[in-house]
């Protein structure tokens, strides 16, 4: 099992690691990593593994397959040996934009009082899909509410909770904008401010909402009678 250092510190940009496996397609497994793997609508990290002799292995993305976190090299990269030590460093500019966008998506969840049916984080544009029922969504009103929450600079924290604690706290579950999955034993909750947003999330986020910067709802698309796609971009 790879130790997932980004879970406890999303701001950690590099670590030393030992190669534990190189699969038949060239995917690299490490004993620990700062590379987030594609999940929850957030793209996996890209970056560089630097070998002891200084040569670089460029990583195009990171995925999880059959329970294993795999660093996927770009085409034509050298293959490391199992047991070799490397320094693993993410493309921080890419990741930080994703962290800002991802955190902004939580704020949109807190503003739109409807069920989320899907979402995708991107560095230029992100989207959230809602089942709006009888609600109507107003682009300008959501943009204003979003930027107000950004300006209020609410702290963003992750905490773990057990299935048993969730089961004994129906009120807590009711306040979540997305319902938690069960069965894994414990769930990571992402909390913004005291009451802004609470939902299960394993992604990477900024420390406080002001770090998101100015954002806007660029478009609300009609995806059927009850479904709307809310697109978010940076305003600056
Ligand atoms: Zn999240």
Coordinates of C-alpha atoms and ligand atoms in Angstrom, one line a residue:
X1 CA 0.0 0.0 0.0
X2 CA 1.3 3.4 -1.0
X3 CA 1.2 6.0 1.8
X4 CA -0.8 9.0 0.6
X5 CA 1.0 12.1 1.9
X6 CA -1.4 14.5 0.1
X7 CA -4.3 13.4 2.4
X8 CA -2.6 15.0 5.4
X9 CA -0.9 17.9 3.7
X10 CA -2.1 19.0 0.3
X11 CA 0.6 21.7 0.2
X12 CA 3.5 19.2 0.2
X13 CA 5.0 19.4 -3.2
X14 CA 7.7 16.6 -3.0
X15 CA 8.9 13.6 -1.1
X16 CA 11.6 10.9 -1.3
X17 CA 10.2 7.5 -2.2
X18 CA 11.2 4.0 -3.0
X19 CA 10.0 2.3 -6.2
X20 CA 8.1 -0.8 -5.1
X21 CA 6.8 -2.0 -8.5
X22 CA 7.0 -1.2 -12.2
X23 CA 4.1 -2.8 -14.0
X24 CA 4.1 -4.3 -17.5
X25 CA 2.8 -1.1 -19.0
X26 CA 5.5 1.0 -17.4
X27 CA 3.3 2.3 -14.5
X28 CA 5.4 3.1 -11.4
X29 CA 4.3 2.3 -7.8
X30 CA 6.0 4.0 -4.9
X31 CA 6.0 3.3 -1.1
X32 CA 4.7 6.9 -0.5
X33 CA 3.6 9.7 -2.7
X34 CA 2.5 13.4 -2.9
X35 CA 0.8 12.7 -6.3
X36 CA -3.0 12.8 -6.0
X37 CA -4.6 10.0 -8.1
X38 CA -7.6 10.7 -10.4
X39 CA -10.8 10.4 -8.3
X40 CA -13.8 12.3 -7.1
X41 CA -13.8 14.4 -10.3
X42 CA -10.3 15.7 -9.7
X43 CA -7.6 14.9 -12.2
X44 CA -4.5 13.0 -11.1
X45 CA -1.2 14.9 -10.6
X46 CA 1.5 15.2 -13.1
X47 CA 5.2 16.0 -12.3
X48 CA 8.6 14.5 -12.2
X49 CA 10.4 11.6 -10.5
X50 CA 14.1 12.4 -10.1
X51 CA 16.5 9.5 -9.9
X52 CA 19.7 9.5 -7.8
X53 CA 21.8 10.2 -10.9
X54 CA 19.7 13.3 -11.6
X55 CA 17.8 11.9 -14.6
X56 CA 14.1 12.6 -14.7
X57 CA 11.1 10.5 -15.3
X58 CA 8.2 12.7 -16.4
X59 CA 4.8 11.6 -15.0
X60 CA 1.8 12.5 -17.2
X61 CA -0.9 11.6 -14.7
X62 CA -1.6 9.4 -11.6
X63 CA -4.4 6.9 -11.4
X64 CA -5.6 4.1 -9.0
X65 CA -6.2 0.7 -10.5
X66 CA -7.0 -2.5 -8.6
X67 CA -6.3 -0.6 -5.4
X68 CA -2.8 0.5 -6.4
X69 CA -1.7 4.1 -7.0
X70 CA 0.1 4.2 -10.3
X71 CA 2.3 7.0 -11.6
X72 CA 1.9 6.9 -15.4
X73 CA 5.0 8.1 -17.2
X74 CA 4.8 10.2 -20.4
X75 CA 5.9 8.4 -23.5
X76 CA 9.6 7.6 -23.9
X77 CA 10.6 8.0 -20.3
X78 CA 13.3 5.8 -18.7
X79 CA 12.0 3.0 -16.4
X80 CA 13.3 2.9 -12.8
X81 CA 14.3 -0.3 -11.0
X82 CA 12.3 -1.8 -8.1
X83 CA 14.1 -0.7 -4.9
X84 CA 15.4 2.5 -6.4
X85 CA 15.1 5.8 -4.5
X86 CA 13.6 8.8 -6.3
X87 CA 12.4 12.2 -5.4
X88 CA 8.7 12.6 -6.4
X89 CA 7.7 16.2 -7.2
X90 CA 4.3 17.3 -8.4
X91 CA 3.5 20.1 -10.9
X92 CA 2.5 22.5 -8.2
X93 CA 1.1 25.2 -10.5
X94 CA -1.3 22.7 -12.0
X95 CA -2.3 21.2 -8.6
X96 CA -2.8 24.5 -6.8
X97 CA -5.3 25.6 -9.5
X98 CA -7.1 22.3 -9.1
X99 CA -7.1 22.9 -5.3
X100 CA -8.6 26.4 -5.7
X101 CA -11.2 25.2 -8.2
X102 CA -12.1 22.1 -6.1
X103 CA -12.7 24.2 -3.0
X104 CA -14.8 26.7 -5.1
X105 CA -17.0 23.7 -6.1
X106 CA -17.7 23.0 -2.5
X107 CA -18.9 26.6 -2.1
X108 CA -21.2 26.2 -5.1
X109 CA -22.6 23.1 -3.4
X110 CA -23.3 25.2 -0.3
X111 CA -25.1 27.9 -2.4
X112 CA -27.2 25.7 -4.7
X113 CA -29.8 23.8 -2.5
X114 CA -30.1 20.8 -4.9
X115 CA -28.6 17.4 -5.2
X116 CA -25.3 17.0 -7.0
X117 CA -25.3 14.4 -9.8
X118 CA -21.8 14.8 -11.1
X119 CA -18.8 17.1 -11.4
X120 CA -15.4 17.6 -12.9
X121 CA -12.5 19.8 -11.7
X122 CA -10.3 21.4 -14.3
X123 CA -7.6 24.1 -14.3
X124 CA -9.5 26.4 -16.6
X125 CA -13.1 25.3 -16.0
X126 CA -14.9 23.1 -13.6
X127 CA -18.5 21.9 -13.6
X128 CA -21.1 20.6 -11.2
X129 CA -24.3 18.9 -12.3
X130 CA -27.4 19.4 -10.2
X131 CA -30.8 17.8 -10.1
X132 CA -32.7 21.1 -9.6
X133 CA -36.3 19.8 -9.2
X134 CA -38.5 22.9 -9.0
X135 CA -35.6 25.3 -8.3
X136 CA -34.3 27.9 -10.8
X137 CA -30.7 28.9 -10.8
X138 CA -29.4 32.4 -11.4
X139 CA -25.9 32.8 -12.7
X140 CA -25.3 36.3 -11.3
X141 CA -26.8 35.5 -7.9
X142 CA -24.6 32.4 -7.5
X143 CA -21.5 34.3 -8.7
X144 CA -22.2 37.0 -6.1
X145 CA -22.8 34.5 -3.3
X146 CA -19.7 32.5 -4.3
X147 CA -17.4 35.6 -4.2
X148 CA -18.9 36.6 -0.9
X149 CA -17.9 33.3 0.6
X150 CA -14.4 33.6 -0.9
X151 CA -14.0 37.1 0.5
X152 CA -15.1 35.9 4.0
X153 CA -12.0 33.7 4.1
X154 CA -13.5 30.7 5.8
X155 CA -11.1 28.0 7.1
X156 CA -11.1 24.7 5.2
X157 CA -10.4 21.6 7.2
X158 CA -10.5 17.8 6.7
X159 CA -11.5 15.4 9.5
X160 CA -12.0 11.6 9.6
X161 CA -15.2 10.1 11.0
X162 CA -16.1 6.4 11.5
X163 CA -19.2 4.8 10.0
X164 CA -20.4 4.2 13.6
X165 CA -20.0 7.9 14.4
X166 CA -22.0 8.7 11.3
X167 CA -24.7 6.2 12.1
X168 CA -25.1 7.8 15.6
X169 CA -25.3 11.3 14.1
X170 CA -28.3 11.5 11.7
X171 CA -28.3 15.3 12.2
X172 CA -24.7 15.6 11.0
X173 CA -25.5 13.4 7.9
X174 CA -28.6 15.7 7.1
X175 CA -26.4 18.8 7.0
X176 CA -24.1 17.3 4.4
X177 CA -24.5 18.6 0.9
X178 CA -23.4 15.2 -0.5
X179 CA -24.3 12.0 1.3
X180 CA -21.4 9.9 2.6
X181 CA -20.5 6.5 1.2
X182 CA -20.7 3.6 3.7
X183 CA -18.8 0.4 4.2
X184 CA -15.1 1.6 4.2
X185 CA -15.1 1.9 8.0
X186 CA -14.1 5.6 8.0
X187 CA -14.8 8.6 5.9
X188 CA -12.9 11.8 5.3
X189 CA -15.1 14.9 5.7
X190 CA -14.3 18.3 4.3
X191 CA -15.6 21.2 6.4
X192 CA -15.6 24.8 5.3
X193 CA -16.2 27.4 8.0
X194 CA -18.5 26.3 10.9
X195 CA -21.6 25.9 8.7
X196 CA -20.7 26.8 5.1
X197 CA -20.2 23.3 3.7
X198 CA -19.7 19.8 5.1
X199 CA -19.4 16.7 2.8
X200 CA -17.4 13.6 2.3
X201 CA -14.4 14.3 0.1
X202 CA -11.0 12.7 -0.4
X203 CA -9.7 15.5 -2.7
X204 CA -7.1 18.3 -2.2
X205 CA -8.3 21.8 -1.1
X206 CA -6.8 25.2 -0.2
X207 CA -6.5 26.1 3.5
X208 CA -9.0 29.0 3.4
X209 CA -11.5 30.3 0.9
X210 CA -9.7 33.6 0.2
X211 CA -7.0 31.6 -1.5
X212 CA -9.5 30.6 -4.2
X213 CA -9.5 34.2 -5.6
X214 CA -12.2 35.8 -7.7
X215 CA -14.4 33.2 -9.5
X216 CA -17.5 33.3 -11.6
X217 CA -20.3 31.1 -12.9
X218 CA -19.5 31.3 -16.6
X219 CA -22.5 29.4 -17.9
X220 CA -25.5 27.4 -16.7
X221 CA -26.4 24.7 -19.2
X222 CA -29.7 23.0 -19.5
X223 CA -29.1 19.3 -19.5
X224 CA -32.8 18.2 -19.3
X225 CA -35.9 19.1 -17.5
X226 CA -34.5 18.8 -14.0
X227 CA -30.8 18.9 -14.7
X228 CA -28.5 21.9 -14.9
X229 CA -24.7 22.0 -15.5
X230 CA -23.1 24.9 -13.6
X231 CA -19.7 25.9 -15.0
X232 CA -17.1 27.7 -12.9
X233 CA -14.1 29.7 -14.1
X234 CA -11.5 32.0 -12.4
X235 CA -12.6 35.6 -12.9
X236 CA -9.1 37.1 -12.9
Ligands
LIG1 ZN1 -13.4 18.3 -2.0

